[in-house]
Amino acid sequence: MSRSRLWPIRSEQRSEHLIGQKVLINLLQGSSMDLVLNFADSHFFTPFVYPTSWPEDEPLRQIIGLLVVTNLGAAVLYLGLGALSYFFIFDHNFMKHPQFLENQVRREIKYAITSLPWISIPTVALFFAEVRGYSKLYDNVSESPLGWPGLIFSMFSFLFFTDMCIYWIHRFLHHKLIYKHFHKPHHIWKVPTPFASHAFHPVDGFLQGLPYHIYPFLFPLQKVLYLGLYVFVNIWTISIHDGDYRVPRVMEKFINGAAHHTDHHLFFDYNYGQYFTLWDRLGGSYRHPSALMGKGPLDFIKNLKSSSAGHANGKEE
């Protein structure tokens, strides 16, 4: 075959190769989950699990990898952060409350661990869309529409957007036609521990987590910041169930902390918000925390002890 006949073929092959490289680059720039998935591929999946002949950007492989990474990551975050909070922050005197259930901690953990794999299925579908490049996630600050100010703004807009969405989703889940089917299991824990933070019905858990995943499809967000925010929301979710009511006094009316969320568990129709009290105030569902007025669960336990002690002293007399 002549050299002139070979040239078009080689040129076409080079073009296909370049196109393939561009597609791969676009895929690898798709989401923050690709950072996690690439790390898992290079350090675990490729050398130890998958055959080297199976391309890392092959869709089925990505889905399987995302399922594994998502489930392991969720379990580690939940159990690890939950344990730290339970042993070092949570006041175990809460367990003396009359509404604290028998074997509650074990039941919370069991319910959460059972639900997380089901929650991961639709979540992985969204992660997969991110990895395939359908989101607005970007790598470098230079890609931000507004540079560093845009990066900082996106952090606050993420919190505002997700807080707003979760408020309305949470309130929807309290509708009488919906509540008993999906949200009621989370309200079994009247006096929650940090392990109640993820103890949701799978539908409930996915719906309340949905705003975090929708945001990067609607608005630009830097990948590492997205991962950081994802970890933060898990920490926050645990923190509002840990019974630590300490909030700077000036922030008590604005931050939806553990005291606010404890009242949500106890009184049901109040304080639906996630981080802030804004939407509860606008929606007429705000309740100033009982614990900040000396009427919280720990105060109830102290009063029980006092009345029991007084009753015992009365008998002795």
XYZ file of N, CA and C in Angstrom, residues 159-160 162-168 170 197 200 208-209 212 232-241 254-258 260-261 271-280:
126
model
N -25.599 26.914 50.960
C -26.255 26.779 52.262
C -27.661 27.364 52.228
N -27.814 28.520 51.603
C -29.130 29.159 51.532
C -30.099 28.314 50.704
N -29.972 25.041 49.875
C -30.308 23.744 50.467
C -31.174 23.910 51.711
N -30.927 24.958 52.485
C -31.755 25.211 53.663
C -33.199 25.484 53.255
N -33.371 26.293 52.224
C -34.715 26.609 51.726
C -35.423 25.345 51.233
N -34.730 24.567 50.413
C -35.347 23.360 49.847
C -35.680 22.337 50.925
N -34.750 22.136 51.851
C -34.980 21.137 52.892
C -36.143 21.550 53.784
N -36.274 22.849 54.036
C -37.406 23.309 54.844
C -38.722 22.849 54.221
N -38.885 23.112 52.924
C -40.163 22.790 52.281
C -40.340 21.290 52.079
N -39.043 19.006 54.079
C -39.297 18.511 55.433
C -40.747 18.789 55.841
N -29.293 10.807 63.524
C -29.119 11.793 62.452
C -29.384 11.232 61.065
N -33.306 7.408 58.854
C -34.468 7.812 58.073
C -35.000 6.639 57.251
N -34.603 14.432 51.531
C -33.978 15.511 52.296
C -32.519 15.736 51.883
N -31.922 14.744 51.236
C -30.566 14.927 50.727
C -30.533 15.446 49.299
N -28.831 18.879 48.080
C -27.367 18.917 47.997
C -26.884 18.478 46.617
N -19.441 18.709 55.484
C -20.003 19.652 56.458
C -21.469 19.348 56.760
N -22.273 19.082 55.724
C -23.699 18.854 55.972
C -23.916 17.571 56.772
N -23.020 16.601 56.602
C -23.116 15.395 57.423
C -22.779 15.696 58.880
N -21.752 16.515 59.080
C -21.397 16.925 60.442
C -22.542 17.715 61.066
N -23.114 18.625 60.282
C -24.204 19.451 60.804
C -25.418 18.596 61.163
N -25.736 17.642 60.298
C -26.885 16.770 60.554
C -26.705 16.004 61.853
N -25.491 15.560 62.109
C -25.204 14.874 63.371
C -25.279 15.858 64.532
N -24.764 17.067 64.319
C -24.687 18.041 65.417
C -26.056 18.481 65.917
N -27.056 18.535 65.043
C -28.376 18.979 65.507
C -29.141 17.855 66.209
N -28.499 16.687 66.283
C -29.089 15.577 67.036
C -28.255 15.221 68.271
N -31.053 32.935 64.938
C -30.794 32.785 63.504
C -30.326 31.384 63.108
N -29.618 30.727 64.018
C -29.056 29.407 63.718
C -29.979 28.315 64.240
N -30.304 27.375 63.380
C -31.142 26.244 63.767
C -30.238 25.144 64.334
N -29.964 25.236 65.609
C -29.050 24.290 66.240
C -29.761 23.111 66.871
N -29.022 22.402 67.716
C -29.563 21.198 68.352
C -30.768 21.513 69.232
N -33.045 23.828 68.765
C -34.206 24.003 67.887
C -34.699 22.653 67.374
N -33.751 21.821 66.956
C -34.152 20.550 66.353
C -34.691 19.573 67.403
N -39.815 24.200 63.720
C -38.380 24.168 63.432
C -38.000 23.090 62.409
N -38.518 23.269 61.203
C -38.223 22.336 60.112
C -36.876 22.621 59.440
N -36.313 23.793 59.680
C -35.111 24.217 58.966
C -33.905 23.338 59.233
N -32.885 23.521 58.392
C -31.666 22.732 58.519
C -30.559 23.519 59.214
N -30.232 24.695 58.681
C -29.154 25.501 59.279
C -29.666 26.772 59.940
N -30.675 27.377 59.330
C -31.128 28.695 59.764
C -32.602 28.654 60.167
N -33.018 29.691 60.862
C -34.419 29.782 61.287
C -35.254 30.628 60.326
N -34.636 31.138 59.263
C -35.309 32.063 58.350
C -36.628 31.517 57.827
N -36.595 30.312 57.269
C -37.803 29.793 56.624
C -38.863 29.388 57.637
N -38.437 28.991 58.826
C -39.419 28.731 59.884
C -40.129 30.019 60.277
